[in-house]
């Protein structure tokens, strides 16, 4: 059976228009990497680009590179490159800070734009940082958190809600929200909407402006392959550029930072989302990842992502493994991942990693496998599924070494 499945996988790889892009990434031999939804793989071009920025622009150019290499413009120029990946205009996206910090800025800004309303509506089980970022504003008496289950969000949108805050593709289950419908429902209730695109940006088509979204944020280190701790991005629809005031009023968000004025005056447009000096090395690495995603094209990536995960499920089925799938069965309703529930998910995940199949575990019982379509092959699907079947069947995961929890799971 293994040979027949591998044969089919290789035929699919031979017909895959994206197959050549795998070679643009550095992937260790013997590893099947199913965690690009957590940390994207390293583009081969990144080390030489960083070398150039470090030796040439920093080493030789020194401080002059803020102007000569346009370091000063990188947050905006990289934001403009991310924009088409998420259905935004180039002047509506900026690459800066972390997703958490950008969430804070935009939640606070939304509260100010909806005076008299304090409620931030989200769902239980949203990514922790999205929920925690409301807490700081709650402590200051500025916000009030309300959580409603999927399916009950529309009815929880009343006249107290300032902002609907949701993650487009759920980090644990991979379920995708209907961005257009929920944005409309929020607007009908007089609320604004902030979408966390961490698990969709760069992997699936996102059309913020077609949905009339107000705000969005997203990670640079997942599907954008920007490297560990890469700068994140923030989107503000152009119609809000004058009205949006974020609370982290650092000098890089000032209209003329180098006027060194005593008084803060926000920059026009998306620039006012900036706070302090941007991390140039991180931005340089992010730019390589973003360029690569743009070159491949989000539509093609999404098509392949669906094909990969469908094939993975098909192979599991052929082997007769019936695990509890918590992701939607319909590939159009999920992001680029499959999540399975199992009481021993942690140990199974570790046993897979022991075999070179790298996925991750999300507490308390989720085995999460991400299918970054830019560099995965159908052959990887066939082999990863076989490893999962074997680990499950032979009880390999019962080895005590696979139950020792590391700090990062
Ligand atoms: C939905 C979502 N939002 C935000 C983050 C992370 O935010 P930060 O980069 O600030 O740690 C993650 C990380 O996995 C995430 O899944």
Short mmCIF file of C-alpha atoms and ligand atoms in Angstrom, two decimals:
data_model
loop_
_atom_site.label_atom_id
_atom_site.label_comp_id
_atom_site.label_asym_id
_atom_site.label_seq_id
_atom_site.Cartn_x
_atom_site.Cartn_y
_atom_site.Cartn_z
CA UNK A 1 0.00 0.00 0.00
CA UNK A 2 2.82 2.42 0.87
CA UNK A 3 4.29 2.07 -2.61
CA UNK A 4 0.97 2.64 -4.33
CA UNK A 5 0.27 5.76 -2.24
CA UNK A 6 3.75 7.08 -2.86
CA UNK A 7 3.33 6.47 -6.55
CA UNK A 8 0.12 8.52 -6.57
CA UNK A 9 1.74 11.25 -4.50
CA UNK A 10 4.64 11.49 -6.92
CA UNK A 11 2.27 11.81 -9.84
CA UNK A 12 0.54 14.69 -8.05
CA UNK A 13 3.93 16.29 -7.36
CA UNK A 14 4.91 15.94 -11.00
CA UNK A 15 1.77 17.84 -12.02
CA UNK A 16 2.11 20.49 -9.29
CA UNK A 17 2.78 23.96 -10.77
CA UNK A 18 4.30 25.08 -7.45
CA UNK A 19 6.70 22.14 -7.11
CA UNK A 20 9.73 24.22 -8.10
CA UNK A 21 9.27 26.65 -5.22
CA UNK A 22 10.29 24.02 -2.66
CA UNK A 23 13.85 24.54 -3.76
CA UNK A 24 13.65 28.19 -2.74
CA UNK A 25 13.52 27.14 0.91
CA UNK A 26 16.12 25.56 3.16
CA UNK A 27 14.58 22.39 4.53
CA UNK A 28 16.65 19.86 6.46
CA UNK A 29 16.99 16.38 5.00
CA UNK A 30 14.76 13.79 6.60
CA UNK A 31 12.26 16.33 7.91
CA UNK A 32 8.63 16.70 6.89
CA UNK A 33 7.78 20.16 8.13
CA UNK A 34 4.13 20.51 9.12
CA UNK A 35 4.55 23.59 11.29
CA UNK A 36 4.85 26.42 8.79
CA UNK A 37 1.66 27.79 10.36
CA UNK A 38 3.70 28.44 13.49
CA UNK A 39 7.14 29.29 12.10
CA UNK A 40 7.53 29.42 8.34
CA UNK A 41 10.59 27.77 6.77
CA UNK A 42 13.70 29.74 5.89
CA UNK A 43 13.82 31.11 2.34
CA UNK A 44 17.25 30.37 0.83
CA UNK A 45 17.66 34.00 -0.09
CA UNK A 46 17.25 35.28 3.48
CA UNK A 47 20.80 34.63 4.79
CA UNK A 48 22.44 36.41 1.85
CA UNK A 49 20.00 39.30 2.09
CA UNK A 50 20.75 39.66 5.80
CA UNK A 51 24.45 39.37 5.14
CA UNK A 52 24.12 42.23 2.68
CA UNK A 53 22.13 44.37 5.12
CA UNK A 54 24.50 43.61 7.99
CA UNK A 55 27.85 43.92 6.20
CA UNK A 56 26.98 46.48 3.55
CA UNK A 57 24.19 48.63 4.89
CA UNK A 58 25.04 48.49 8.58
CA UNK A 59 28.79 47.80 8.44
CA UNK A 60 29.69 50.15 5.61
CA UNK A 61 26.75 52.49 5.42
CA UNK A 62 26.36 52.89 9.18
CA UNK A 63 23.75 55.45 10.12
CA UNK A 64 23.65 56.79 6.57
CA UNK A 65 21.66 53.71 5.57
CA UNK A 66 18.53 55.11 7.18
CA UNK A 67 18.43 57.35 4.12
CA UNK A 68 20.66 55.69 1.51
CA UNK A 69 19.18 52.20 1.93
CA UNK A 70 15.77 53.66 2.81
CA UNK A 71 15.60 51.88 6.15
CA UNK A 72 13.27 54.66 7.17
CA UNK A 73 10.74 53.64 4.51
CA UNK A 74 10.81 49.88 5.09
CA UNK A 75 7.78 49.62 7.38
CA UNK A 76 5.71 51.29 4.69
CA UNK A 77 7.24 49.64 1.63
CA UNK A 78 6.94 46.15 3.09
CA UNK A 79 3.42 46.95 4.27
CA UNK A 80 2.62 47.93 0.69
CA UNK A 81 3.87 44.52 -0.48
CA UNK A 82 1.75 42.70 2.11
CA UNK A 83 -1.33 44.75 1.15
CA UNK A 84 -2.30 42.89 -2.05
CA UNK A 85 -1.97 39.57 -0.21
CA UNK A 86 -4.83 40.61 2.09
CA UNK A 87 -7.00 42.65 -0.27
CA UNK A 88 -5.80 46.05 0.90
CA UNK A 89 -4.42 49.13 -0.84
CA UNK A 90 -0.68 49.76 -0.52
CA UNK A 91 -1.20 52.78 1.75
CA UNK A 92 -3.39 50.83 4.17
CA UNK A 93 -0.85 48.35 5.60
CA UNK A 94 2.26 48.87 7.68
CA UNK A 95 4.80 46.28 8.86
CA UNK A 96 5.59 47.03 12.48
CA UNK A 97 5.75 45.76 16.05
CA UNK A 98 4.25 42.42 17.04
CA UNK A 99 0.74 41.17 16.39
CA UNK A 100 0.00 41.58 20.11
CA UNK A 101 1.12 45.21 20.15
CA UNK A 102 -0.79 45.98 16.98
CA UNK A 103 -3.91 44.41 18.49
CA UNK A 104 -3.57 46.67 21.51
CA UNK A 105 -3.17 49.77 19.38
CA UNK A 106 -6.19 49.03 17.25
CA UNK A 107 -8.48 47.89 20.06
CA UNK A 108 -7.74 51.14 21.90
CA UNK A 109 -8.23 53.16 18.71
CA UNK A 110 -11.58 51.52 18.04
CA UNK A 111 -12.81 52.31 21.56
CA UNK A 112 -12.01 55.98 21.01
CA UNK A 113 -13.83 55.92 17.68
CA UNK A 114 -17.00 54.61 19.31
CA UNK A 115 -17.55 56.88 22.32
CA UNK A 116 -20.15 55.57 24.77
CA UNK A 117 -19.46 51.96 23.78
CA UNK A 118 -17.05 49.86 25.78
CA UNK A 119 -17.67 46.27 24.77
CA UNK A 120 -15.10 44.32 22.77
CA UNK A 121 -16.86 41.25 21.42
CA UNK A 122 -14.86 38.13 20.70
CA UNK A 123 -15.26 34.37 20.99
CA UNK A 124 -14.14 31.99 23.72
CA UNK A 125 -11.04 30.14 22.62
CA UNK A 126 -9.80 32.97 20.41
CA UNK A 127 -5.99 33.11 20.42
CA UNK A 128 -4.94 34.08 23.97
CA UNK A 129 -3.10 37.26 23.06
CA UNK A 130 -6.20 38.59 21.29
CA UNK A 131 -8.18 38.12 24.50
CA UNK A 132 -5.39 39.23 26.84
CA UNK A 133 -4.91 42.48 24.97
CA UNK A 134 -8.43 43.47 25.97
CA UNK A 135 -7.56 42.87 29.64
CA UNK A 136 -5.10 45.76 29.89
CA UNK A 137 -7.74 48.16 28.64
CA UNK A 138 -10.33 46.62 30.96
CA UNK A 139 -8.06 47.28 33.91
CA UNK A 140 -7.93 50.93 32.92
CA UNK A 141 -11.74 50.98 32.84
CA UNK A 142 -11.76 51.65 29.10
CA UNK A 143 -13.05 48.31 27.82
CA UNK A 144 -15.34 45.48 28.72
CA UNK A 145 -14.85 42.02 27.25
CA UNK A 146 -17.79 40.00 25.98
CA UNK A 147 -17.44 36.49 24.55
CA UNK A 148 -20.03 34.72 22.43
CA UNK A 149 -19.81 31.35 20.71
CA UNK A 150 -19.57 31.08 16.96
CA UNK A 151 -23.09 31.23 15.60
CA UNK A 152 -24.15 33.53 18.47
CA UNK A 153 -21.85 36.41 17.57
CA UNK A 154 -24.40 38.25 15.44
CA UNK A 155 -26.98 38.29 18.23
CA UNK A 156 -24.36 39.47 20.75
CA UNK A 157 -23.75 42.58 18.65
CA UNK A 158 -25.76 45.27 20.43
CA UNK A 159 -25.45 49.01 20.90
CA UNK A 160 -22.74 48.59 23.56
CA UNK A 161 -20.29 46.89 21.22
CA UNK A 162 -17.48 49.11 19.98
CA UNK A 163 -15.47 46.39 18.26
CA UNK A 164 -15.83 42.84 17.02
CA UNK A 165 -12.41 41.17 17.36
CA UNK A 166 -11.96 37.80 15.69
CA UNK A 167 -9.25 35.59 14.25
CA UNK A 168 -10.16 34.82 10.65
CA UNK A 169 -8.85 31.23 10.78
CA UNK A 170 -8.93 29.70 14.24
CA UNK A 171 -5.43 28.83 15.44
CA UNK A 172 -6.50 25.54 17.00
CA UNK A 173 -9.22 24.16 14.78
CA UNK A 174 -8.51 25.90 11.50
CA UNK A 175 -12.18 26.93 11.19
CA UNK A 176 -12.65 29.99 9.02
CA UNK A 177 -15.09 32.79 9.82
CA UNK A 178 -17.26 34.37 7.14
CA UNK A 179 -15.43 37.67 7.09
CA UNK A 180 -17.89 39.48 4.84
CA UNK A 181 -21.02 38.43 6.76
CA UNK A 182 -19.61 39.15 10.22
CA UNK A 183 -18.16 42.49 9.16
CA UNK A 184 -21.56 43.49 7.80
CA UNK A 185 -23.33 42.33 10.96
CA UNK A 186 -20.93 44.38 13.10
CA UNK A 187 -21.39 47.45 10.95
CA UNK A 188 -25.17 47.07 11.05
CA UNK A 189 -24.86 47.20 14.85
CA UNK A 190 -22.68 50.31 14.67
CA UNK A 191 -19.50 48.46 15.68
CA UNK A 192 -16.08 48.29 14.05
CA UNK A 193 -14.27 45.05 13.16
CA UNK A 194 -10.67 43.96 13.73
CA UNK A 195 -9.54 40.76 12.01
CA UNK A 196 -6.50 38.81 13.15
CA UNK A 197 -5.13 37.32 9.93
CA UNK A 198 -2.25 35.41 11.52
CA UNK A 199 -3.49 32.06 10.17
CA UNK A 200 -4.80 33.26 6.83
CA UNK A 201 -2.54 36.04 5.53
CA UNK A 202 -0.18 34.57 2.94
CA UNK A 203 -1.95 31.21 2.85
CA UNK A 204 -5.49 31.99 1.73
CA UNK A 205 -7.13 34.71 -0.29
CA UNK A 206 -8.26 37.49 2.05
CA UNK A 207 -10.16 40.48 0.74
CA UNK A 208 -10.30 43.05 3.49
CA UNK A 209 -11.60 45.87 1.32
CA UNK A 210 -14.21 43.79 -0.48
CA UNK A 211 -15.52 42.90 3.01
CA UNK A 212 -15.26 46.56 4.08
CA UNK A 213 -13.16 45.52 7.08
CA UNK A 214 -12.03 48.32 9.34
CA UNK A 215 -8.84 46.95 10.88
CA UNK A 216 -6.63 43.89 10.66
CA UNK A 217 -3.38 42.55 12.07
CA UNK A 218 -1.28 39.53 11.21
CA UNK A 219 1.95 37.65 11.90
CA UNK A 220 5.09 37.90 9.80
CA UNK A 221 6.68 34.64 10.94
CA UNK A 222 4.05 32.11 9.89
CA UNK A 223 2.95 31.91 6.25
CA UNK A 224 4.98 35.00 5.35
CA UNK A 225 8.20 33.19 6.30
CA UNK A 226 9.74 36.26 7.94
CA UNK A 227 11.66 34.34 10.61
CA UNK A 228 11.28 33.89 14.37
CA UNK A 229 9.76 36.99 15.95
CA UNK A 230 9.44 38.73 12.57
CA UNK A 231 7.66 42.09 12.58
CA UNK A 232 3.90 41.87 12.21
CA UNK A 233 1.56 44.02 10.13
CA UNK A 234 -1.44 46.22 10.70
CA UNK A 235 -4.19 47.36 8.33
CA UNK A 236 -6.40 50.41 8.73
CA UNK A 237 -8.98 51.09 6.02
CA UNK A 238 -8.23 54.40 4.35
CA UNK A 239 -11.60 55.86 5.32
CA UNK A 240 -10.46 55.69 8.99
CA UNK A 241 -7.01 57.15 8.54
CA UNK A 242 -7.93 60.56 9.96
CA UNK A 243 -10.04 59.21 12.80
CA UNK A 244 -7.74 56.49 14.07
CA UNK A 245 -5.64 57.45 17.10
CA UNK A 246 -3.55 54.76 18.67
CA UNK A 247 -2.34 55.06 22.24
CA UNK A 248 1.35 54.16 21.74
CA UNK A 249 2.25 57.63 20.57
CA UNK A 250 5.94 57.07 19.95
CA UNK A 251 8.11 59.31 17.83
CA UNK A 252 7.98 57.09 14.73
CA UNK A 253 4.24 57.74 14.51
CA UNK A 254 4.79 61.49 14.63
CA UNK A 255 4.14 63.51 11.49
CA UNK A 256 7.74 64.76 11.48
CA UNK A 257 9.82 62.57 13.79
CA UNK A 258 13.01 64.43 13.04
CA UNK A 259 11.52 67.80 13.95
CA UNK A 260 12.01 66.65 17.57
CA UNK A 261 9.00 68.63 18.69
CA UNK A 262 7.88 68.49 22.34
CA UNK A 263 4.33 67.81 21.25
CA UNK A 264 2.92 64.75 19.60
CA UNK A 265 1.11 65.19 16.33
CA UNK A 266 0.17 61.99 14.48
CA UNK A 267 1.48 61.29 11.02
CA UNK A 268 -1.14 61.33 8.30
CA UNK A 269 -2.26 57.91 7.12
CA UNK A 270 -1.04 54.49 8.18
CA UNK A 271 2.31 55.84 9.43
CA UNK A 272 0.67 56.87 12.69
CA UNK A 273 0.44 53.19 13.59
CA UNK A 274 4.20 53.17 14.15
CA UNK A 275 5.67 53.59 17.59
CA UNK A 276 9.46 53.33 17.96
CA UNK A 277 12.53 52.56 15.84
CA UNK A 278 11.76 49.60 13.55
CA UNK A 279 13.89 46.43 13.64
CA UNK A 280 15.67 46.66 10.29
CA UNK A 281 17.17 43.16 10.30
CA UNK A 282 13.77 41.64 11.03
CA UNK A 283 12.15 43.74 8.33
CA UNK A 284 14.81 42.74 5.79
CA UNK A 285 14.15 39.06 6.48
CA UNK A 286 10.40 39.60 6.36
CA UNK A 287 10.67 41.28 2.98
CA UNK A 288 12.29 38.20 1.44
CA UNK A 289 9.46 36.00 2.73
CA UNK A 290 6.76 38.40 1.55
CA UNK A 291 8.33 38.71 -1.91
CA UNK A 292 8.38 34.95 -2.24
CA UNK A 293 4.73 34.56 -1.24
CA UNK A 294 3.77 37.34 -3.66
CA UNK A 295 5.73 35.65 -6.45
CA UNK A 296 3.96 32.33 -5.89
CA UNK A 297 0.55 33.98 -5.49
CA UNK A 298 -1.99 33.50 -2.75
CA UNK A 299 -4.62 31.93 -5.00
CA UNK A 300 -2.23 29.23 -6.14
CA UNK A 301 -1.06 28.68 -2.58
CA UNK A 302 -4.64 28.30 -1.37
CA UNK A 303 -5.48 25.82 -4.13
CA UNK A 304 -2.49 23.69 -3.31
CA UNK A 305 -3.11 23.92 0.41
CA UNK A 306 -6.58 22.46 -0.07
CA UNK A 307 -5.28 19.73 -2.33
CA UNK A 308 -2.56 18.80 0.18
CA UNK A 309 -4.86 18.52 3.17
CA UNK A 310 -7.49 16.64 1.16
CA UNK A 311 -4.84 14.17 0.03
CA UNK A 312 -3.56 13.79 3.60
CA UNK A 313 -7.06 12.87 4.80
CA UNK A 314 -7.51 10.51 1.88
CA UNK A 315 -4.27 8.70 2.75
CA UNK A 316 -5.26 8.43 6.42
CA UNK A 317 -8.54 6.93 5.25
CA UNK A 318 -6.79 4.41 3.00
CA UNK A 319 -4.72 3.28 5.96
CA UNK A 320 -7.93 3.01 7.96
CA UNK A 321 -7.00 5.51 10.66
CA UNK A 322 -10.06 7.19 12.08
CA UNK A 323 -8.86 10.09 14.26
CA UNK A 324 -11.22 12.78 15.52
CA UNK A 325 -10.85 15.66 13.10
CA UNK A 326 -11.70 18.99 14.71
CA UNK A 327 -11.07 21.02 11.56
CA UNK A 328 -13.96 21.36 9.11
CA UNK A 329 -14.12 18.43 6.71
CA UNK A 330 -14.83 20.83 3.85
CA UNK A 331 -11.45 22.21 2.81
CA UNK A 332 -13.08 25.48 1.70
CA UNK A 333 -14.21 26.10 5.28
CA UNK A 334 -10.80 25.72 6.90
CA UNK A 335 -7.38 27.30 6.82
CA UNK A 336 -4.19 25.57 5.76
CA UNK A 337 -4.14 23.06 8.61
CA UNK A 338 -5.71 19.91 10.00
CA UNK A 339 -6.21 19.45 13.72
CA UNK A 340 -7.01 16.17 15.42
CA UNK A 341 -8.23 15.61 18.96
CA UNK A 342 -6.65 12.82 20.98
CA UNK A 343 -6.10 12.51 24.75
CA UNK A 344 -2.45 11.67 24.07
CA UNK A 345 -1.96 14.30 21.39
CA UNK A 346 1.20 15.66 23.04
CA UNK A 347 2.97 12.32 23.12
CA UNK A 348 1.83 11.47 19.59
CA UNK A 349 3.18 14.81 18.38
CA UNK A 350 6.52 14.15 20.08
CA UNK A 351 6.71 10.64 18.66
CA UNK A 352 6.10 12.09 15.19
CA UNK A 353 8.82 14.68 15.75
CA UNK A 354 11.07 11.77 16.74
CA UNK A 355 10.45 10.42 13.23
CA UNK A 356 11.16 13.77 11.60
CA UNK A 357 7.52 14.78 11.08
CA UNK A 358 7.25 18.17 12.76
CA UNK A 359 3.80 19.34 13.76
CA UNK A 360 2.72 20.87 17.05
CA UNK A 361 0.46 20.40 20.03
CA UNK A 362 -2.12 22.79 21.38
CA UNK A 363 -3.30 22.27 24.90
CA UNK A 364 -5.14 20.25 26.06
CA UNK A 365 -5.57 17.61 23.36
CA UNK A 366 -4.96 18.94 19.84
CA UNK A 367 -2.43 17.60 17.35
CA UNK A 368 -2.05 20.39 14.80
CA UNK A 369 -0.58 19.78 11.37
CA UNK A 370 0.04 22.78 9.14
CA UNK A 371 0.30 22.50 5.37
CA UNK A 372 2.40 25.39 4.13
CA UNK A 373 1.85 24.92 0.41
CA UNK A 374 4.91 26.83 -0.76
CA UNK A 375 7.30 24.03 0.14
CA UNK A 376 5.38 20.86 0.90
CA UNK A 377 4.99 17.96 -1.51
CA UNK A 378 2.22 15.43 -1.90
CA UNK A 379 4.89 12.86 -1.13
CA UNK A 380 5.29 14.53 2.27
CA UNK A 381 1.57 14.06 2.83
CA UNK A 382 1.71 10.37 2.02
CA UNK A 383 4.70 9.79 4.28
CA UNK A 384 3.48 11.98 7.16
CA UNK A 385 0.12 10.21 7.16
CA UNK A 386 1.86 6.82 7.20
CA UNK A 387 4.02 7.88 10.14
CA UNK A 388 0.92 9.05 12.00
CA UNK A 389 -0.79 5.73 11.33
CA UNK A 390 2.26 3.79 12.56
CA UNK A 391 2.82 5.91 15.67
CA UNK A 392 -0.84 5.53 16.54
CA UNK A 393 -0.97 1.81 15.87
CA UNK A 394 2.25 0.65 17.50
CA UNK A 395 1.91 2.65 20.71
CA UNK A 396 5.28 4.28 20.11
CA UNK A 397 3.96 7.44 21.76
CA UNK A 398 3.76 5.58 25.10
CA UNK A 399 7.52 5.92 25.50
CA UNK A 400 7.83 8.18 28.62
CA UNK A 401 10.32 10.44 26.88
CA UNK A 402 7.50 11.61 24.61
CA UNK A 403 5.48 12.84 27.57
CA UNK A 404 7.92 15.35 28.96
CA UNK A 405 6.47 18.72 28.24
CA UNK A 406 8.84 21.28 26.79
CA UNK A 407 8.25 25.00 27.32
CA UNK A 408 7.15 25.44 23.71
CA UNK A 409 4.74 22.77 22.49
C1 LIG B 1 -4.09 34.17 15.97
C2 LIG B 1 -2.79 34.61 16.53
N1 LIG B 1 -2.62 35.89 16.87
C3 LIG B 1 -1.44 36.33 17.37
C4 LIG B 1 -0.38 35.47 17.52
C5 LIG B 1 0.94 35.87 18.10
O1 LIG B 1 1.12 37.17 18.37
P1 LIG B 1 2.61 37.67 18.69
O2 LIG B 1 3.41 37.56 17.44
O3 LIG B 1 2.43 39.04 19.18
O4 LIG B 1 3.20 36.76 19.71
C6 LIG B 1 -0.52 34.14 17.15
C7 LIG B 1 0.62 33.21 17.33
O5 LIG B 1 0.58 32.05 17.13
C8 LIG B 1 -1.75 33.70 16.65
O6 LIG B 1 -1.91 32.42 16.32
#
